Amino acid sequence: MEPTILFEDADLIIVDKPAGMIVHPDGKHDYPALDAWLTAKYGPVFLVHRIDRETSGVLLVARNEKAQEFLKQQFKNREVRKVYRAFAYGTLPERGTIDKPIGSTRGGLGPRSAKAPYGQLRDAVTLYRRISSGNGASYVEVFPKTGRTHQIRVHLASIGHPLIADRLYATKRPPLLGFDRLALHALSVVFVHPSGKEMTIAAPLPPDFVAAEKSLTL
């Protein structure tokens, strides 16, 4: 299980993380985490954001503290533009905006929630557009405007359309379209390089996404 390097220079490494690879060691998995894999290959690295273990796609990594701080400020100021692809249960409207604060459940110890959030609430906004639908599912492009934990998963679940094969927010729904992992892919990211140049980096759709796309058009 290895990531694909999409871009590298003296300041940045941009990877296409495979589904199933954790970003940081968690003591539960015996294979290398992404940061350990990168450290072995490049030396010390600085992760500035993360995606879930089952999510595939683009991830930015800084190679020095100056680049780390430069990128962290862009994320903090919501200047980084991220695009995801996802498959969700049911048929979503053609376009939509989900503007719901996210908190925790079960006294602050459980999963995230936008339906009945508990404790500290954080504002969260997600835009989406439906690409296609069929076979009880929708293929959507998602544009998170904030970066809350599990934001896309929580927001789509809150409107009755959780992501396919989401074992946390769609526990009672059977997997569809051949997915045996969370149907979420970080497709692209637009940001400013420490040199001042705007960059757009995209990760190819993984095979399970390509197969699911085809199944909706049959």
Short mmCIF file of C-alpha atoms in Angstrom, two decimals:
data_model
loop_
_atom_site.label_atom_id
_atom_site.label_comp_id
_atom_site.label_asym_id
_atom_site.label_seq_id
_atom_site.Cartn_x
_atom_site.Cartn_y
_atom_site.Cartn_z
CA MET A 1 0.00 0.00 0.00
CA GLU A 2 1.92 3.02 -1.27
CA PRO A 3 0.88 6.55 -2.24
CA THR A 4 1.61 8.01 -5.66
CA ILE A 5 3.71 11.16 -5.76
CA LEU A 6 1.87 13.78 -7.83
CA PHE A 7 4.35 16.62 -7.32
CA GLU A 8 7.52 17.33 -5.36
CA ASP A 9 10.07 20.10 -4.99
CA ALA A 10 12.17 21.56 -2.21
CA ASP A 11 9.09 22.86 -0.35
CA LEU A 12 6.24 20.44 -1.02
CA ILE A 13 5.27 16.86 -1.63
CA ILE A 14 1.79 16.23 -2.99
CA VAL A 15 0.56 12.66 -2.82
CA ASP A 16 -2.36 10.61 -4.04
CA LYS A 17 -3.15 8.62 -0.89
CA PRO A 18 -4.68 5.20 -1.45
CA ALA A 19 -7.87 4.24 0.37
CA GLY A 20 -7.06 2.26 3.50
CA MET A 21 -3.81 4.06 4.34
CA ILE A 22 -3.81 5.97 7.61
CA VAL A 23 -2.19 9.41 7.71
CA HIS A 24 -0.78 9.19 11.28
CA PRO A 25 0.05 6.04 13.32
CA ASP A 26 -2.90 5.00 15.47
CA GLY A 27 -1.64 1.84 17.15
CA LYS A 28 -4.37 -0.23 15.46
CA HIS A 29 -2.78 -0.95 12.09
CA ASP A 30 0.46 -2.80 11.44
CA TYR A 31 1.27 -1.16 8.09
CA PRO A 32 3.11 2.17 7.77
CA ALA A 33 1.18 5.39 8.12
CA LEU A 34 1.59 7.99 5.39
CA ASP A 35 3.82 10.24 7.48
CA ALA A 36 6.12 7.31 8.32
CA TRP A 37 6.28 6.28 4.65
CA LEU A 38 7.16 9.83 3.62
CA THR A 39 9.72 10.25 6.40
CA ALA A 40 11.49 7.07 5.32
CA LYS A 41 11.60 8.34 1.73
CA TYR A 42 12.26 12.06 2.21
CA GLY A 43 13.29 12.69 5.80
CA PRO A 44 11.21 14.81 8.20
CA VAL A 45 7.95 16.10 6.72
CA PHE A 46 5.13 18.31 8.01
CA LEU A 47 1.51 17.38 7.33
CA VAL A 48 -0.78 20.41 7.10
CA HIS A 49 -4.13 18.65 6.67
CA ARG A 50 -5.50 15.11 6.58
CA ILE A 51 -8.10 12.88 4.98
CA ASP A 52 -9.79 9.83 6.49
CA ARG A 53 -8.19 6.40 6.24
CA GLU A 54 -10.79 5.11 3.78
CA THR A 55 -10.72 8.28 1.66
CA SER A 56 -8.41 8.31 -1.35
CA GLY A 57 -6.88 11.27 -3.12
CA VAL A 58 -4.85 14.47 -2.89
CA LEU A 59 -2.93 15.44 0.23
CA LEU A 60 -0.46 18.32 0.65
CA VAL A 61 2.72 17.81 2.70
CA ALA A 62 5.32 20.44 3.56
CA ARG A 63 9.04 19.64 3.55
CA ASN A 64 10.09 22.45 5.87
CA GLU A 65 8.59 24.59 8.64
CA LYS A 66 8.38 27.72 6.49
CA ALA A 67 6.30 25.92 3.84
CA GLN A 68 4.20 24.33 6.58
CA GLU A 69 3.30 27.69 8.08
CA PHE A 70 2.61 29.18 4.65
CA LEU A 71 0.14 26.40 3.82
CA LYS A 72 -1.44 26.35 7.29
CA GLN A 73 -2.33 30.01 6.93
CA GLN A 74 -4.10 29.31 3.63
CA PHE A 75 -6.15 26.55 5.23
CA LYS A 76 -6.91 28.75 8.23
CA ASN A 77 -8.06 31.58 5.95
CA ARG A 78 -10.12 29.14 3.84
CA GLU A 79 -8.16 30.04 0.72
CA VAL A 80 -7.45 26.45 -0.31
CA ARG A 81 -10.09 25.17 -2.73
CA LYS A 82 -10.78 21.45 -2.50
CA VAL A 83 -12.97 19.30 -4.74
CA TYR A 84 -14.15 15.80 -3.87
CA ARG A 85 -16.04 13.10 -5.75
CA ALA A 86 -18.44 10.87 -3.86
CA PHE A 87 -21.25 8.36 -4.26
CA ALA A 88 -24.21 8.82 -1.94
CA TYR A 89 -27.40 6.87 -1.27
CA GLY A 90 -30.56 8.05 -3.01
CA THR A 91 -31.10 10.82 -5.54
CA LEU A 92 -29.87 14.24 -4.52
CA PRO A 93 -31.09 17.49 -6.08
CA GLU A 94 -29.02 18.74 -8.99
CA ARG A 95 -27.28 21.31 -6.80
CA GLY A 96 -27.34 22.25 -3.16
CA THR A 97 -25.71 24.02 -0.24
CA ILE A 98 -25.57 22.47 3.21
CA ASP A 99 -24.97 25.13 5.85
CA LYS A 100 -25.19 23.41 9.22
CA PRO A 101 -22.91 23.61 12.25
CA ILE A 102 -21.22 20.38 13.28
CA GLY A 103 -20.76 19.10 16.81
CA SER A 104 -20.47 15.73 18.52
CA THR A 105 -22.98 13.12 19.62
CA ARG A 106 -23.32 10.98 22.77
CA GLY A 107 -22.18 13.62 25.20
CA GLY A 108 -19.36 14.78 22.99
CA LEU A 109 -17.71 11.34 22.79
CA GLY A 110 -19.39 9.92 19.69
CA PRO A 111 -19.29 10.61 15.96
CA ARG A 112 -19.85 14.07 14.51
CA SER A 113 -23.38 15.29 13.88
CA ALA A 114 -25.15 18.11 12.05
CA LYS A 115 -28.60 16.83 13.00
CA ALA A 116 -28.38 16.89 16.78
CA PRO A 117 -24.92 18.27 17.54
CA TYR A 118 -23.69 18.38 21.10
CA GLY A 119 -21.11 20.50 22.86
CA GLN A 120 -19.01 23.00 20.94
CA LEU A 121 -20.51 23.73 17.53
CA ARG A 122 -18.38 24.70 14.55
CA ASP A 123 -19.75 26.36 11.45
CA ALA A 124 -19.58 24.21 8.33
CA VAL A 125 -20.63 24.80 4.73
CA THR A 126 -20.64 22.26 1.91
CA LEU A 127 -21.71 22.79 -1.71
CA TYR A 128 -22.41 19.96 -4.12
CA ARG A 129 -23.60 19.22 -7.63
CA ARG A 130 -25.05 15.94 -8.85
CA ILE A 131 -23.20 14.46 -11.82
CA SER A 132 -25.48 11.46 -12.39
CA SER A 133 -27.79 9.09 -10.56
CA GLY A 134 -29.26 5.61 -10.81
CA ASN A 135 -29.34 2.23 -9.09
CA GLY A 136 -30.31 3.91 -5.82
CA ALA A 137 -27.30 6.20 -5.78
CA SER A 138 -26.05 9.63 -6.78
CA TYR A 139 -22.61 10.52 -8.10
CA VAL A 140 -21.70 13.98 -6.81
CA GLU A 141 -18.94 16.54 -6.89
CA VAL A 142 -18.49 18.19 -3.51
CA PHE A 143 -16.95 21.54 -2.58
CA PRO A 144 -16.34 21.92 1.19
CA LYS A 145 -15.95 25.56 2.14
CA THR A 146 -14.80 24.71 5.66
CA GLY A 147 -12.63 21.86 6.88
CA ARG A 148 -14.39 20.18 9.77
CA THR A 149 -13.75 16.58 10.77
CA HIS A 150 -15.93 14.24 8.67
CA GLN A 151 -17.65 17.30 7.20
CA ILE A 152 -18.76 15.83 3.87
CA ARG A 153 -19.87 12.59 5.50
CA VAL A 154 -21.80 14.34 8.27
CA HIS A 155 -23.44 16.93 6.02
CA LEU A 156 -24.69 14.47 3.40
CA ALA A 157 -25.94 12.15 6.14
CA SER A 158 -27.79 15.08 7.71
CA ILE A 159 -29.93 15.52 4.58
CA GLY A 160 -30.69 11.80 4.29
CA HIS A 161 -28.04 10.92 1.69
CA PRO A 162 -25.02 9.44 3.51
CA LEU A 163 -22.03 8.25 1.54
CA ILE A 164 -22.09 4.70 0.27
CA ALA A 165 -20.31 2.17 2.50
CA ASP A 166 -19.89 4.69 5.32
CA ARG A 167 -19.57 2.39 8.33
CA LEU A 168 -19.99 5.26 10.77
CA TYR A 169 -22.85 7.34 9.36
CA ALA A 170 -24.74 4.74 7.28
CA THR A 171 -24.49 1.67 9.48
CA LYS A 172 -27.82 0.14 8.46
CA ARG A 173 -27.42 0.55 4.69
CA PRO A 174 -25.89 -2.12 2.46
CA PRO A 175 -22.94 -1.18 0.24
CA LEU A 176 -23.80 -0.39 -3.38
CA LEU A 177 -21.95 -0.17 -6.70
CA GLY A 178 -19.25 -2.60 -5.60
CA PHE A 179 -17.79 -0.38 -2.86
CA ASP A 180 -16.19 -2.04 0.13
CA ARG A 181 -14.79 1.24 1.47
CA LEU A 182 -16.07 4.76 1.98
CA ALA A 183 -17.06 6.15 -1.44
CA LEU A 184 -15.11 9.40 -1.14
CA HIS A 185 -12.17 10.65 -3.22
CA ALA A 186 -10.24 13.92 -2.80
CA LEU A 187 -10.11 14.84 -6.47
CA SER A 188 -8.21 18.14 -6.61
CA VAL A 189 -6.82 21.05 -4.66
CA VAL A 190 -6.05 24.63 -5.64
CA PHE A 191 -3.59 26.56 -3.49
CA VAL A 192 -0.71 29.04 -3.64
CA HIS A 193 2.79 27.55 -3.60
CA PRO A 194 5.30 29.21 -1.22
CA SER A 195 6.86 30.69 -4.36
CA GLY A 196 3.66 32.69 -4.90
CA LYS A 197 2.42 30.66 -7.85
CA GLU A 198 -1.15 29.30 -7.81
CA MET A 199 -1.23 25.55 -8.39
CA THR A 200 -3.95 23.04 -9.21
CA ILE A 201 -3.19 19.38 -8.51
CA ALA A 202 -5.58 16.52 -9.27
CA ALA A 203 -5.54 12.82 -8.39
CA PRO A 204 -6.91 10.32 -10.95
CA LEU A 205 -10.08 8.49 -10.03
CA PRO A 206 -9.27 5.12 -8.45
CA PRO A 207 -10.51 1.91 -10.10
CA ASP A 208 -13.54 1.49 -7.80
CA PHE A 209 -14.74 4.98 -8.75
CA VAL A 210 -14.24 4.31 -12.46
CA ALA A 211 -16.25 1.07 -12.18
CA ALA A 212 -19.04 2.77 -10.20
CA GLU A 213 -19.22 5.57 -12.78
CA LYS A 214 -19.77 3.02 -15.52
CA SER A 215 -22.43 1.16 -13.56
CA LEU A 216 -24.54 4.33 -13.33
CA THR A 217 -24.49 4.78 -17.11
CA LEU A 218 -25.48 1.21 -18.02
#
